[in-house]
C-alpha atoms as an extended CHARMM CRD file, in Angstrom:
* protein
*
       210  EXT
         1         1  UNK       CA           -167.0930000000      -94.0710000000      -80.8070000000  PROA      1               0.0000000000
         2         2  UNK       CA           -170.0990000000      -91.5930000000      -80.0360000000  PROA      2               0.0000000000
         3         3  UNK       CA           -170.2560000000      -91.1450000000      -76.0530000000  PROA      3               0.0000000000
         4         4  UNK       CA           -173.6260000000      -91.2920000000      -74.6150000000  PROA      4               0.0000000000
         5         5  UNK       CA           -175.0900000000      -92.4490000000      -71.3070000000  PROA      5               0.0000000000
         6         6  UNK       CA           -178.1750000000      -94.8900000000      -71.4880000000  PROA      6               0.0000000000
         7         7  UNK       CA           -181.2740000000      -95.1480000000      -69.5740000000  PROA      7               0.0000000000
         8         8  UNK       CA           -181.3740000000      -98.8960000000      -68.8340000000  PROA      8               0.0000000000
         9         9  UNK       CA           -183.7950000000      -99.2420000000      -65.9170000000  PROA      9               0.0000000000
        10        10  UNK       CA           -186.0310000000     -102.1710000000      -65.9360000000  PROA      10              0.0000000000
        11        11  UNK       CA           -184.4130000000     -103.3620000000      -69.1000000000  PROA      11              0.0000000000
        12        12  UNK       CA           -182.9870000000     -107.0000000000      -69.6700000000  PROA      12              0.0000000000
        13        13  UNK       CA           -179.5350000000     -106.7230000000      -69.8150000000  PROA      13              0.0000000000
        14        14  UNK       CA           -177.5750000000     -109.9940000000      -70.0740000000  PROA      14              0.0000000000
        15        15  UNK       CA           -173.6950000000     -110.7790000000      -68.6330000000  PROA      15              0.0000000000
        16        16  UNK       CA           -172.5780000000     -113.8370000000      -70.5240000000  PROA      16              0.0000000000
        17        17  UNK       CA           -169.8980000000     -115.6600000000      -68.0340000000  PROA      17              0.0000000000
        18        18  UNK       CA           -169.8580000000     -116.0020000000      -64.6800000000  PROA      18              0.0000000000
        19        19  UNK       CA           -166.4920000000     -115.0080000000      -62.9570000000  PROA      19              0.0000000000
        20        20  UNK       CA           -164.4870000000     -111.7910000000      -61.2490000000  PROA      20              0.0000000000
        21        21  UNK       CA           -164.9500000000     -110.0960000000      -64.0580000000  PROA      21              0.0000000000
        22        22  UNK       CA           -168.2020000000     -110.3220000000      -65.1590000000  PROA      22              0.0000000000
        23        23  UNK       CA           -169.2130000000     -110.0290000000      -61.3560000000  PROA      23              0.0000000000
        24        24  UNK       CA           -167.8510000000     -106.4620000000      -61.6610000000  PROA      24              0.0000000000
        25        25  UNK       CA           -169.2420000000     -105.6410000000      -64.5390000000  PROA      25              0.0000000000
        26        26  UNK       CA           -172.5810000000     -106.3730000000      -62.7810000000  PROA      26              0.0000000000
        27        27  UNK       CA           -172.5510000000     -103.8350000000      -59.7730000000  PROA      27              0.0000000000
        28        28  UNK       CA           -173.6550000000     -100.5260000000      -62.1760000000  PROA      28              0.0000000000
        29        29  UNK       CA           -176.1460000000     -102.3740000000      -64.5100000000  PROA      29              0.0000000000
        30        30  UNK       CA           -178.0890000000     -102.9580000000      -60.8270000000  PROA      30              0.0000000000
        31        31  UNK       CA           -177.1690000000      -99.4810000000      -59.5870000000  PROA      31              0.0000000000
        32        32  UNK       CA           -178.5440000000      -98.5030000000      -62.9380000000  PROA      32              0.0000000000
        33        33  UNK       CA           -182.2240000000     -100.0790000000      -61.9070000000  PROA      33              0.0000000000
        34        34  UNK       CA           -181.4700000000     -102.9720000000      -65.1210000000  PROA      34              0.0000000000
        35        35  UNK       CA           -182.7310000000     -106.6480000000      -64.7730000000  PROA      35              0.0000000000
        36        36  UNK       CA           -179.6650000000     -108.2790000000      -65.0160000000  PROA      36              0.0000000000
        37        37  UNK       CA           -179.8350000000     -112.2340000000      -65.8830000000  PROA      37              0.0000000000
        38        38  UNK       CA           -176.2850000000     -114.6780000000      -65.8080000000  PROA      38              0.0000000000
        39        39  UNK       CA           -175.6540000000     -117.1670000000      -68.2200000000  PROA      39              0.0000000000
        40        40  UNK       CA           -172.3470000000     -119.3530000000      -67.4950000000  PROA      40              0.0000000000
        41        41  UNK       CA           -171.7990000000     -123.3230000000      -66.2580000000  PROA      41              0.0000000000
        42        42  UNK       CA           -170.2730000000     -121.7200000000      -63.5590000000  PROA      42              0.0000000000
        43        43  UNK       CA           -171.0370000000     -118.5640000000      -61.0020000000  PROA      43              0.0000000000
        44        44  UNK       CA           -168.3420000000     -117.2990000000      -58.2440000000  PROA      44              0.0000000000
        45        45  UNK       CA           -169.4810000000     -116.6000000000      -54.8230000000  PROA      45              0.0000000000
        46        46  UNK       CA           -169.9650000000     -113.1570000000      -55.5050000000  PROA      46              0.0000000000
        47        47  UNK       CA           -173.2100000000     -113.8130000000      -58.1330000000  PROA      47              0.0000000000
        48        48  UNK       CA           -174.3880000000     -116.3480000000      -55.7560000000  PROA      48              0.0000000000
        49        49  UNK       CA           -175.0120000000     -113.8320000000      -52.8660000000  PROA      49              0.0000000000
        50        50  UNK       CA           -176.5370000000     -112.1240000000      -55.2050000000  PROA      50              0.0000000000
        51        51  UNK       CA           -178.8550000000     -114.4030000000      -56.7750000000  PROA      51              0.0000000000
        52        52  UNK       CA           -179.9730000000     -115.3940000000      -52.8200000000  PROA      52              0.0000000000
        53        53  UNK       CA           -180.7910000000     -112.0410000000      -52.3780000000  PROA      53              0.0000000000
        54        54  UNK       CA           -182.9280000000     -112.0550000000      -55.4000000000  PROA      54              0.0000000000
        55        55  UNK       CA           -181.0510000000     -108.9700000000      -57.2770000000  PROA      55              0.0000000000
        56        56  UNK       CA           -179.7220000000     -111.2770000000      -60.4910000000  PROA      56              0.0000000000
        57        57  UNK       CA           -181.6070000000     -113.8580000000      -62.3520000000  PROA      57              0.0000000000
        58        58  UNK       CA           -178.9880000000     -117.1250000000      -63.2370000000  PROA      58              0.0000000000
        59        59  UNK       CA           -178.6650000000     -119.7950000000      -65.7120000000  PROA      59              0.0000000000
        60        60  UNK       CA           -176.2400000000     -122.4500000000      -64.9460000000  PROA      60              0.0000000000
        61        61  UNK       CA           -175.4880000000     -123.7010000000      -68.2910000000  PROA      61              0.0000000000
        62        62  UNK       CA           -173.9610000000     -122.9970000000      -71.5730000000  PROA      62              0.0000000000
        63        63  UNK       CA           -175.1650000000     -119.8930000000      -73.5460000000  PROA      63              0.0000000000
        64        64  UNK       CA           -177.7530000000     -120.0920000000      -76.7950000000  PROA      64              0.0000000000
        65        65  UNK       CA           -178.8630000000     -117.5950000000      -78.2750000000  PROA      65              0.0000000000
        66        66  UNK       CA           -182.2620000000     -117.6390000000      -76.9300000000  PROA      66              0.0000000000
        67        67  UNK       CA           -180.7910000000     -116.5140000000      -73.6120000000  PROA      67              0.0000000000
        68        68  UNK       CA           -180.0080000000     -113.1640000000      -74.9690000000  PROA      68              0.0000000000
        69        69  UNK       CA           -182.2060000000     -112.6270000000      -78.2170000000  PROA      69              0.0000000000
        70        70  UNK       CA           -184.6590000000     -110.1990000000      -76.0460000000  PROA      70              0.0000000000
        71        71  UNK       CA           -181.7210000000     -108.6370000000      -74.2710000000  PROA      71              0.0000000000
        72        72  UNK       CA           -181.0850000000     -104.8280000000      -74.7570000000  PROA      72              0.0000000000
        73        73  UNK       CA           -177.6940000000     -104.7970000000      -73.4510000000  PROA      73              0.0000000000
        74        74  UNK       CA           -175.3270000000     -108.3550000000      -73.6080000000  PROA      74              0.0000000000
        75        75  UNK       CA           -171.8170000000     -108.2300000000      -72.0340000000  PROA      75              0.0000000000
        76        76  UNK       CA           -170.2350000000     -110.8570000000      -72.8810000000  PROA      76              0.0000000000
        77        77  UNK       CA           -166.6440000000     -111.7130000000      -70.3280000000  PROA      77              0.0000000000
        78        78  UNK       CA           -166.0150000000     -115.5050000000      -70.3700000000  PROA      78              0.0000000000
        79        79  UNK       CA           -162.7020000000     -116.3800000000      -71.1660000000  PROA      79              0.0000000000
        80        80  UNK       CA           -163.4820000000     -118.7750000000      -74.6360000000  PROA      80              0.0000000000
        81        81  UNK       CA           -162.8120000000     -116.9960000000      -77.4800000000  PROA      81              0.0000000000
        82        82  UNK       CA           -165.4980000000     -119.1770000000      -79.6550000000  PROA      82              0.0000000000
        83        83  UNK       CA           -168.0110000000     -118.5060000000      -77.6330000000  PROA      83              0.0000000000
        84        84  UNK       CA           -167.4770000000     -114.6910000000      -77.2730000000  PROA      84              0.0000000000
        85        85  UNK       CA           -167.1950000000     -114.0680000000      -81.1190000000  PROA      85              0.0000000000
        86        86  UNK       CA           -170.5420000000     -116.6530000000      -81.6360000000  PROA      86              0.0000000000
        87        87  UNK       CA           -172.4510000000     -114.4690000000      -79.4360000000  PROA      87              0.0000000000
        88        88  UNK       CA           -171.3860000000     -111.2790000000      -80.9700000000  PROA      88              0.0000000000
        89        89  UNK       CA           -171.9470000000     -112.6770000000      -84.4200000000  PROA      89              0.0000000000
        90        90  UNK       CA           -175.7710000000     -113.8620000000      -83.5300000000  PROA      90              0.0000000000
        91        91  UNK       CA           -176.8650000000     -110.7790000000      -81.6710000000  PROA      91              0.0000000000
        92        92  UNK       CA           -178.9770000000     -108.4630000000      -83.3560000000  PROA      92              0.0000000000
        93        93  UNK       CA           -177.8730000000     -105.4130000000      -85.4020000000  PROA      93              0.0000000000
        94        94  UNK       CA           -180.2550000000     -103.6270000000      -82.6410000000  PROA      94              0.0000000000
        95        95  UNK       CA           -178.4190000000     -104.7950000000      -79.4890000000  PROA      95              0.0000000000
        96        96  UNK       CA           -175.8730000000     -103.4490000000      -77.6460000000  PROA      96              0.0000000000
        97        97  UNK       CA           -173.1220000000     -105.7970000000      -77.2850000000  PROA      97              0.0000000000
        98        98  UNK       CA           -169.6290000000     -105.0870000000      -75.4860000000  PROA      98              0.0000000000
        99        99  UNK       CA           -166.9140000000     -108.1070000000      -75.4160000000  PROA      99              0.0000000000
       100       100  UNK       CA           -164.7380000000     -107.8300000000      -72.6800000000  PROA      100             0.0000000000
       101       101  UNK       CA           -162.0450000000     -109.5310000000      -74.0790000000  PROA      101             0.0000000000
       102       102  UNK       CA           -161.7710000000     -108.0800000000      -77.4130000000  PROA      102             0.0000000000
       103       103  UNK       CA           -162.7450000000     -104.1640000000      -77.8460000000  PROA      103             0.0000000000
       104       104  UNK       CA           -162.6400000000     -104.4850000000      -81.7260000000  PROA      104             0.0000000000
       105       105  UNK       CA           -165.9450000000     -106.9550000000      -81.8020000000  PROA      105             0.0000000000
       106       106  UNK       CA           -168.8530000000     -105.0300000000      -79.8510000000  PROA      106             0.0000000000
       107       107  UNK       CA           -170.7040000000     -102.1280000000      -80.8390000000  PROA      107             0.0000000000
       108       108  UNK       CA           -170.1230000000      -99.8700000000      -77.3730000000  PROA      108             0.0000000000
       109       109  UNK       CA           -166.9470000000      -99.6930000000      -74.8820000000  PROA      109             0.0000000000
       110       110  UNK       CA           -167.6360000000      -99.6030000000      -71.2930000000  PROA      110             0.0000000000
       111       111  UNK       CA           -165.8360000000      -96.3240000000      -69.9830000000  PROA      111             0.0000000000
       112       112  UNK       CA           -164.1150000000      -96.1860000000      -66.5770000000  PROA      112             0.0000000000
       113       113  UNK       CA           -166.4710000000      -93.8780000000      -64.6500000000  PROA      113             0.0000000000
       114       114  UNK       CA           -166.5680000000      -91.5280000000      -61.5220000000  PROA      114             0.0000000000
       115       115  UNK       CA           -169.6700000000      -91.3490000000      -59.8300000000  PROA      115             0.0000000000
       116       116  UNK       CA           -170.7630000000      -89.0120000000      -56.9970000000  PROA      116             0.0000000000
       117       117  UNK       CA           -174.5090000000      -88.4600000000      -56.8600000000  PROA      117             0.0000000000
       118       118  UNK       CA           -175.8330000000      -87.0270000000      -59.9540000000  PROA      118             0.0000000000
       119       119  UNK       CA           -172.4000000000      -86.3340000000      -61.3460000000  PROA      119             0.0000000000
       120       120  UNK       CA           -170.9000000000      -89.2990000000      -63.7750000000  PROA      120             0.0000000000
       121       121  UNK       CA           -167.8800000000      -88.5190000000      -64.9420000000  PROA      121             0.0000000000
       122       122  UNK       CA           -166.4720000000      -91.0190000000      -67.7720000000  PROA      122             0.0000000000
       123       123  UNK       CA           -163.1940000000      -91.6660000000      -69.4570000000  PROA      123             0.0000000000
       124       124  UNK       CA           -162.6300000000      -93.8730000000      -72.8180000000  PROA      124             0.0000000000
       125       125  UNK       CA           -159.5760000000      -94.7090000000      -74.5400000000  PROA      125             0.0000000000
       126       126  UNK       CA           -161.6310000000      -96.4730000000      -77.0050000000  PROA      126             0.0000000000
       127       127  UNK       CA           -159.9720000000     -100.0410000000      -75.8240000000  PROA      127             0.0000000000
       128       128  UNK       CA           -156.0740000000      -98.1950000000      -76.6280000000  PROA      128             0.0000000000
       129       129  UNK       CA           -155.4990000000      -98.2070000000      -72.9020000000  PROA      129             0.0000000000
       130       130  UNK       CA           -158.0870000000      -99.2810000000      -70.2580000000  PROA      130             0.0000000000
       131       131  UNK       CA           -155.0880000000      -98.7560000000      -67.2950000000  PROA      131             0.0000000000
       132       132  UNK       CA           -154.9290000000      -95.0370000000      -68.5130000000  PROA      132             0.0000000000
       133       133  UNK       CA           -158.8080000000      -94.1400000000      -68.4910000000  PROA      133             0.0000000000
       134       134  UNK       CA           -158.8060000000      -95.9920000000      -64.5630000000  PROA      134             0.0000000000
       135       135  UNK       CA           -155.5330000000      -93.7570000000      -63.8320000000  PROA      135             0.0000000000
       136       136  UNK       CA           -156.9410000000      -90.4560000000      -65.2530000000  PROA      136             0.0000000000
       137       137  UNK       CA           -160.5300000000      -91.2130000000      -64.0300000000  PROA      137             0.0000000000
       138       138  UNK       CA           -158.6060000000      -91.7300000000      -59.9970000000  PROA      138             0.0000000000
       139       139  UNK       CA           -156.8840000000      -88.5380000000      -60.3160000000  PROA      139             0.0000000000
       140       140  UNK       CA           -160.4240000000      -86.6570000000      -61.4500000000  PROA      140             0.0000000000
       141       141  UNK       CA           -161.2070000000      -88.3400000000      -58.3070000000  PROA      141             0.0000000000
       142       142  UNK       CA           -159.0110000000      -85.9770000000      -56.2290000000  PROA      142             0.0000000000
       143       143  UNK       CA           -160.4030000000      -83.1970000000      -57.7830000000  PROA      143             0.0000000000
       144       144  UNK       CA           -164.1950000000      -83.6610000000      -57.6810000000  PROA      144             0.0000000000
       145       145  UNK       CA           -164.4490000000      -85.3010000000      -54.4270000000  PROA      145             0.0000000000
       146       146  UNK       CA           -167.7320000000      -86.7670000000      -52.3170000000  PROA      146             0.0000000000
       147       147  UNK       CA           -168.7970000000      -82.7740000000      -51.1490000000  PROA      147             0.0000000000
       148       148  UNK       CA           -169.4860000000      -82.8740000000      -55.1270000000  PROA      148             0.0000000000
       149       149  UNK       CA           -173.0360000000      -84.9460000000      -54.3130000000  PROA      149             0.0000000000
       150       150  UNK       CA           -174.7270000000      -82.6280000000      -52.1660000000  PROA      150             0.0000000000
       151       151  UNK       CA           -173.4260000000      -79.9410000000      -54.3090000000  PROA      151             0.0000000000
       152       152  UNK       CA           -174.9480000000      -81.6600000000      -57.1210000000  PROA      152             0.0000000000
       153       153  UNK       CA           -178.5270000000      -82.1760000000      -55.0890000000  PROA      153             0.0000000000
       154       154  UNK       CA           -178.2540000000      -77.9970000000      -54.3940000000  PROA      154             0.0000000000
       155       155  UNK       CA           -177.9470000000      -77.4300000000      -58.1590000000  PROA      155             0.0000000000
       156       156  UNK       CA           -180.7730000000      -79.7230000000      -59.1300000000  PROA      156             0.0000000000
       157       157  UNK       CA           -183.4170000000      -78.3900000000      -56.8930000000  PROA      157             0.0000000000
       158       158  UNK       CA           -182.3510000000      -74.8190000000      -58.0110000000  PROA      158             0.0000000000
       159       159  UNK       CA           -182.6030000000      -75.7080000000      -61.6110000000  PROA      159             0.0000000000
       160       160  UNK       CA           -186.4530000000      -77.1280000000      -60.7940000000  PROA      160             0.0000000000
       161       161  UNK       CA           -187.0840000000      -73.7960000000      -59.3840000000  PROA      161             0.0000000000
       162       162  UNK       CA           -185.2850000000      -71.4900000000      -61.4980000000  PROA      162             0.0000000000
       163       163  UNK       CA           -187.1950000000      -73.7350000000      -64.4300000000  PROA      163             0.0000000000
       164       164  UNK       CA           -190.5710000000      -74.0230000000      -63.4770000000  PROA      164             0.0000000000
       165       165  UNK       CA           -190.3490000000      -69.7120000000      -62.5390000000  PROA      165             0.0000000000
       166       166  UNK       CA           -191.9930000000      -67.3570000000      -64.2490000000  PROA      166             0.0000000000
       167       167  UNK       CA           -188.6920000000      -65.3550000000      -64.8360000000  PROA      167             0.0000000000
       168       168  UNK       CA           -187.7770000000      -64.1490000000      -68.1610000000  PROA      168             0.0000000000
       169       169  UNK       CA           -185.3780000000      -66.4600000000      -70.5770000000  PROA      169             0.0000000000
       170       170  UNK       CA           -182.5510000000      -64.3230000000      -69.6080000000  PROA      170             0.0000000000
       171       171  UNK       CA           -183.5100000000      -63.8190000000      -65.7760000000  PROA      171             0.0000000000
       172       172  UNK       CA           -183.5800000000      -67.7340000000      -66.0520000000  PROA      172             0.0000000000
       173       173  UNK       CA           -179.8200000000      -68.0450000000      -67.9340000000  PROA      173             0.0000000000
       174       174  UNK       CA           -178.3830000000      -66.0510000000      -65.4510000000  PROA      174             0.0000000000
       175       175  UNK       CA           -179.5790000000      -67.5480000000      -62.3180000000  PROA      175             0.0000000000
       176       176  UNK       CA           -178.3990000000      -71.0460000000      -63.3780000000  PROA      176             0.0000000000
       177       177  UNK       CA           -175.2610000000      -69.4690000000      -64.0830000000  PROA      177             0.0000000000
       178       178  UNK       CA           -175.2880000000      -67.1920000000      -60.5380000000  PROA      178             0.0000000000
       179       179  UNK       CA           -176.0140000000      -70.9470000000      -59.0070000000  PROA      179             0.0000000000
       180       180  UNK       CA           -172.2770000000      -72.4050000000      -59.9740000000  PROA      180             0.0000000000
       181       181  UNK       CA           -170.7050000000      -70.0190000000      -58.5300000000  PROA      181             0.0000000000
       182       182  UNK       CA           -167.8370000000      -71.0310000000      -56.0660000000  PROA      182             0.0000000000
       183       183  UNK       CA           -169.6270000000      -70.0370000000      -52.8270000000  PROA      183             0.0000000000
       184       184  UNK       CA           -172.0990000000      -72.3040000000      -53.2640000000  PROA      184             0.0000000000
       185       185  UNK       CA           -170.1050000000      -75.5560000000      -53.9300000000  PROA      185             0.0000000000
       186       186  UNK       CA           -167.9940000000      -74.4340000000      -50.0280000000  PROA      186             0.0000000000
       187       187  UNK       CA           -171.1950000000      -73.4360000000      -48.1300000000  PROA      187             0.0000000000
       188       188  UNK       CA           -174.1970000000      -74.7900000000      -47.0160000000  PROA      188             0.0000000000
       189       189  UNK       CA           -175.6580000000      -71.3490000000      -45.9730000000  PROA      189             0.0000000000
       190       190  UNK       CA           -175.0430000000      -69.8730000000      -49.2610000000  PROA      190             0.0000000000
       191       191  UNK       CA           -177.0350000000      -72.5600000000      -50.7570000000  PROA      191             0.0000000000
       192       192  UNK       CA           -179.8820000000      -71.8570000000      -48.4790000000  PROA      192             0.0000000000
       193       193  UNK       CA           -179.5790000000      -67.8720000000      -49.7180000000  PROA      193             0.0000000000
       194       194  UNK       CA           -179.6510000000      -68.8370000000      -53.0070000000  PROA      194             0.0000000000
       195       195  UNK       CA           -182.9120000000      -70.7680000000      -53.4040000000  PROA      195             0.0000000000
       196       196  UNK       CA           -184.2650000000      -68.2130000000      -50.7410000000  PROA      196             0.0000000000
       197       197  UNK       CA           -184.1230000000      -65.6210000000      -53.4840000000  PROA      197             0.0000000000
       198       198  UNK       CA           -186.1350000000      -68.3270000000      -56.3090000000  PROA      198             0.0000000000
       199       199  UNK       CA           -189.1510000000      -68.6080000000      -53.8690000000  PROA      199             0.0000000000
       200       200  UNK       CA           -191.9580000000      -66.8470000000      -53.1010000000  PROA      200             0.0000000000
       201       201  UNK       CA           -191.9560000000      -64.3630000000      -50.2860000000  PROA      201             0.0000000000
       202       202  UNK       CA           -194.1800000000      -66.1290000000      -48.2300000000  PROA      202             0.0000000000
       203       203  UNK       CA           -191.8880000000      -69.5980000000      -48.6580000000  PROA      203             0.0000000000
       204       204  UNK       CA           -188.7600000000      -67.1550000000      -47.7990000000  PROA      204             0.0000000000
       205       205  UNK       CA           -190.3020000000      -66.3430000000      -44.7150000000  PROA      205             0.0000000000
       206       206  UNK       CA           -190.3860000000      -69.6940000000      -43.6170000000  PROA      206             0.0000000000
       207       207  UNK       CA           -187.2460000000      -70.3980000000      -44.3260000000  PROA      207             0.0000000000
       208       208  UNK       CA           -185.9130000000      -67.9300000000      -41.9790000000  PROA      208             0.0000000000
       209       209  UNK       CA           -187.9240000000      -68.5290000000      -39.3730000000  PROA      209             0.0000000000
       210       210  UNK       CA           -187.0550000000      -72.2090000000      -40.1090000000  PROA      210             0.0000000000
């Protein structure tokens, strides 16, 4: 499998079943800024607070194809195996199309991921063990915990600076490697030090007197 991470926002993407697990399989295609639509007989109570608050479109009925032939991304978790190999078989070649129940149909595997702010950290097993990618993506948890998000803000508004500078290539390489440094990931007044030194003196000054 070739990793990648996908820009989805705005796009159709389509869950195909309407329980637990499809419901959680939901949650980052909206964090992601996708239109997501549900197609299943049946919804839990989870989809229908959602539909009420107008964040998923649903179809109560039985899947056809023309529910998901504009789709970019299908997902398909019900629990009939018919239906989940018909859908596979009549998507396009240009779809994406991940079967919960059986990794070896599908064209992409959805990793367990860590998110804090800008950082996404995913693990695959390629379908071998989905309980081992959740274990080993917990215990990355431990290590690269919530402070990571801010940290992650501190680097990004650096890089914009450092970027859009009229530094030389190398002045520019070194800054963005100065800017991982330790210190800056423990302290806040480091940080402020550090993009200090990117702006002009006039914008320094006001940080200090600020």
């Amino acid at each position: 499998m070739y990793p990648i991470t996908l820009n989805i926002e705005n796009r159709k993407c389509v869950i195909i079943g309407g329980g637990k697990i499809a419901y959680f399989k939901a949650g980052p295609l909206l964090e992601a800024g996708a239109e997501v639509t549900v197609v299943s007989p049946e919804i839990c109570t989870s989809f229908q607070v959602l539909e009420k608050e107008g964040k998923i479109r649903v179809l109560l009925k039985e899947v056809e194809e023309t529910d998901y032939k504009d789709a970019f991304l299908i997902i398909v978790a019900t629990n009939s195996t018919e239906v989940n190999e018909r859908v596979y078989e009549n998507a396009s070649e240009s779809q994406l199309v991940n079967v919960i129940s059986n990794h070896e149909l599908g064209n992409f595997h959805i990793p367990a991921t860590l998110n804090r702010g800008m950082l996404s950290i995913s693990v695959s097993t390629n379908g071998a063990s989905p309980t081992l990618a959740k274990k080993i993506r917990n215990d990355l948890g431990k290590v690269y915990d919530e402070s990571y998000e801010e940290y992650l803000e501190f680097l990004f508004e650096a890089r914009m600076i450092i970027k859009n500078g009229s530094l030389s290539k190398e002045e520019k390489s070194k800054l963005l490697k100065d800017s991982i440094e330790d210190i800056y990931k423990y302290s806040l007044k480091e940080r402020y030090r550090f993009l200090a030194r990117l702006l002009p003196v006039e914008a320094e000054e006001n940080i200090s007197l600020g």
